[in-house]
XYZ file of C-alpha atoms in Angstrom:
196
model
C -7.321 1.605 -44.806
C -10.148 2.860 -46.839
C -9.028 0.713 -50.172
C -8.739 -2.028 -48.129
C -12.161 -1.821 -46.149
C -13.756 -1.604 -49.739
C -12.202 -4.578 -51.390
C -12.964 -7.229 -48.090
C -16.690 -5.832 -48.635
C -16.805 -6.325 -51.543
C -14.799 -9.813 -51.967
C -17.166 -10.963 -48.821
C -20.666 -10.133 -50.768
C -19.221 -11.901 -54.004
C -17.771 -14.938 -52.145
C -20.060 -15.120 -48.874
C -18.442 -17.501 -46.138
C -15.226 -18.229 -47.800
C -12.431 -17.241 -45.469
C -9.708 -15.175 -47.651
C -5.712 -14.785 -48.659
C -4.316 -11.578 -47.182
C -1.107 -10.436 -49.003
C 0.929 -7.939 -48.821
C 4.271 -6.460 -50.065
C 6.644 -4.615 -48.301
C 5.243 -2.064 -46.478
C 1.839 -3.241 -46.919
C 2.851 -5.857 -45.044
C 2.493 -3.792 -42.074
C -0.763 -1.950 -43.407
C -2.282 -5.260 -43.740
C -0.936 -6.684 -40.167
C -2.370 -3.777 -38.623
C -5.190 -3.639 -40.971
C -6.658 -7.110 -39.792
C -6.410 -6.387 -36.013
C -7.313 -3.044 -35.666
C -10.867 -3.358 -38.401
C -11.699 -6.997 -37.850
C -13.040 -8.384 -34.877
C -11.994 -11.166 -33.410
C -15.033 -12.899 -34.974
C -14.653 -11.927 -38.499
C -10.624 -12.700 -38.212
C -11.926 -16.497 -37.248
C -14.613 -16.210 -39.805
C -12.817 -14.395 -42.772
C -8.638 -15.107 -42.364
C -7.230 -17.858 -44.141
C -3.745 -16.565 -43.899
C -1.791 -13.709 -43.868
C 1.408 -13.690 -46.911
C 3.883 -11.037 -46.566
C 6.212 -10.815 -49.728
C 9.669 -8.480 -48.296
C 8.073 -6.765 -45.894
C 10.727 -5.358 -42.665
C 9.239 -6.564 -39.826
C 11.945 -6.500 -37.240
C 13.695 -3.475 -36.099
C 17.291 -2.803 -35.705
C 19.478 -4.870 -32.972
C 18.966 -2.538 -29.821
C 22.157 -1.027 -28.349
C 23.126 -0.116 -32.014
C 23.458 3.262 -33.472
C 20.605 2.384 -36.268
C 17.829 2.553 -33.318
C 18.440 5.985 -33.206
C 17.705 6.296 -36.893
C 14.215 4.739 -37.134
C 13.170 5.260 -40.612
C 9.746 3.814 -40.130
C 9.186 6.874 -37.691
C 7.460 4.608 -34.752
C 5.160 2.607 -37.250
C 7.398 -0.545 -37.109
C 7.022 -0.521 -33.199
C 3.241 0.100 -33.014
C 2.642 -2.547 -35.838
C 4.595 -5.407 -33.707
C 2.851 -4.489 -30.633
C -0.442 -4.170 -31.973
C -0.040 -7.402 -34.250
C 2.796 -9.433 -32.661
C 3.718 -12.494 -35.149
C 0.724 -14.793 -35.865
C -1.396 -12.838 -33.800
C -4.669 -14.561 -35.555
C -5.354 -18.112 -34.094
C -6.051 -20.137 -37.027
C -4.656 -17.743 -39.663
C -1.373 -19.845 -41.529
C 0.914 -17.089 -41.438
C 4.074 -16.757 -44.012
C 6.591 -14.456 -44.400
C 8.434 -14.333 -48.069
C 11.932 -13.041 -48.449
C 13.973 -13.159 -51.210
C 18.255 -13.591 -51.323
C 19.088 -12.256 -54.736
C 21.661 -9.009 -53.295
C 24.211 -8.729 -51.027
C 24.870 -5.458 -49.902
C 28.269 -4.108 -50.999
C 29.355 -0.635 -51.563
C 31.664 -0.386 -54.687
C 31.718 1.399 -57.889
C 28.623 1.445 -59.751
C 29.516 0.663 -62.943
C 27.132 -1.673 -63.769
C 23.679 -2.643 -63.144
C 24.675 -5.347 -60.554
C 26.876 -3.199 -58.726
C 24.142 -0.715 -58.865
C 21.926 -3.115 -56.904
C 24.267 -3.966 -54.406
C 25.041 -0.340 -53.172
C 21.112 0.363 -52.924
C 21.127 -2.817 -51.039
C 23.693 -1.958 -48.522
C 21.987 1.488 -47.896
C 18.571 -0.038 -47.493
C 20.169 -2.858 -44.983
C 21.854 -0.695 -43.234
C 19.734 1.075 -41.126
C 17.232 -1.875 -41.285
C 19.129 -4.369 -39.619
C 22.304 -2.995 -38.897
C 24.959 -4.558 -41.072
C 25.214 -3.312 -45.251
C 26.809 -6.145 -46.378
C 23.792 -8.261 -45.270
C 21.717 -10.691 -47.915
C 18.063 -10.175 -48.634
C 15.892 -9.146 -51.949
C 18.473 -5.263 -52.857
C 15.926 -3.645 -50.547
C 14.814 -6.016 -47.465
C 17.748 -7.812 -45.852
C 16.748 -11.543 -44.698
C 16.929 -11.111 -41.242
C 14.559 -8.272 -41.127
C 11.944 -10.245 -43.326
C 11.052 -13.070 -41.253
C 8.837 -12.476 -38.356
C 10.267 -13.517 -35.277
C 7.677 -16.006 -34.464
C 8.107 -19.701 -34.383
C 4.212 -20.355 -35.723
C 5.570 -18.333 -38.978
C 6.020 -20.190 -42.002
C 9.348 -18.911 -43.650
C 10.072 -18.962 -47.470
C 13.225 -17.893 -48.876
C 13.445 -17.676 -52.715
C 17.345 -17.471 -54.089
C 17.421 -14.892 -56.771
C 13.906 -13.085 -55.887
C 14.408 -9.325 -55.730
C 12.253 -6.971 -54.054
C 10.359 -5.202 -57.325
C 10.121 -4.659 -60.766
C 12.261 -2.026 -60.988
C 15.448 -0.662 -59.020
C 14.796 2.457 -57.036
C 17.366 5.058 -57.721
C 17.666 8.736 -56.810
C 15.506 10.639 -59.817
C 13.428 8.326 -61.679
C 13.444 4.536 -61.179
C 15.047 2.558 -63.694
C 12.438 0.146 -64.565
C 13.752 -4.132 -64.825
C 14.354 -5.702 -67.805
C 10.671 -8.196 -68.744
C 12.433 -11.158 -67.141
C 13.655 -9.703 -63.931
C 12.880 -12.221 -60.986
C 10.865 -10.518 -58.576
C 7.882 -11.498 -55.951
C 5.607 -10.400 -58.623
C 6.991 -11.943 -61.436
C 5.189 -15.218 -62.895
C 7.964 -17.691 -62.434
C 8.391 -16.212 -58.907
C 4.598 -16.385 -57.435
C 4.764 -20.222 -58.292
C 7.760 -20.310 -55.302
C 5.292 -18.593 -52.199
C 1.680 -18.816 -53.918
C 1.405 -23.058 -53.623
C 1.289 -22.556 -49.518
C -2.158 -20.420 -49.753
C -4.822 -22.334 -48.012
């Protein structure tokens, strides 16, 4: 939390009153979720929280009953974040949650770069929502990105991936320059317009 505690003092002594943009992507979804309710009072969330952006962050767990509960990759952290900072937990905060549908999950050959993608994706959906062959950005599959909150503003970009580059055992192998991603220019324009 300490990066985070340093940049809200300092963007609150350079811009004094103005309530602020939190955004974060994938798992600093959650580190910013439980960021704002366990430093900021109830006060400064009212005085300082515009909204809260989360670009392919998992925020639901796996159905219960299934096998993949028993696997929790998030280690408890998932569970404490949604209890702690259930949906739009910040009256007066505009919350949205950003997921993109570029991959579905597949397990075949990978022969090529697309194929590639869509056996990462079906190992990352797996155990995040229970079903491989699932659609969502090669790493977050849809249903896991959207909080489960009817307050939540819900943005799903066709062809957005999760990141600039495709995780891979070993080293990464980084995208090509135009590779549409939440960070990529072309991209931001889809989510960014809905910041207060």
């Amino acid at each position: 939390y300490e990066a985070i505690d340093r940049a809200f003092a300092k963007a609150k002594k350079t811009h004094p009153g103005v309530k602020m943009n939190f955004i974060g992507h994938s798992i600093g979804g959650w580190i910013m979720r439980s960021w704002l309710t366990e430093r900021l009072s109830e006060e400064e969330q009212q005085a300082y929280v515009a909204s809260v952006t989360t670009l392919g962050t998992p925020h639901n767990p796996p159905p219960e009953g299934t096998i993949w509960t028993q696997f929790d990759q998030t280690r408890g952290l998932l569970k404490f974040v949604n209890q702690q900072s259930p949906g739009a937990c910040i009256d007066g905060a505009q919350y949205v949650c950003v997921v993109g549908n570029a991959t579905r999950g597949n397990v075949g050959s990978p022969s090529s770069l697309e194929a590639l993608e869509s056996t990462v994706a079906f190992v990352s959906y797996l155990p995040l929502c229970g079903n491989g062959n699932s659609d969502g950005d090669g790493i977050v599959p849809i249903e896991t990105g959207l909080l489960e909150d009817e307050k939540v503003r819900r943005i799903i970009i066709d062809g957005a991936k999760h990141t600039g580059f495709l995780p891979s055992p070993g080293n990464s192998i980084k995208a090509p320059d135009d590779w549409y991603w939440y960070g990529a220019e072309e991209c931001v324009d889809e989510w960014a317009h809905v910041l207060l």
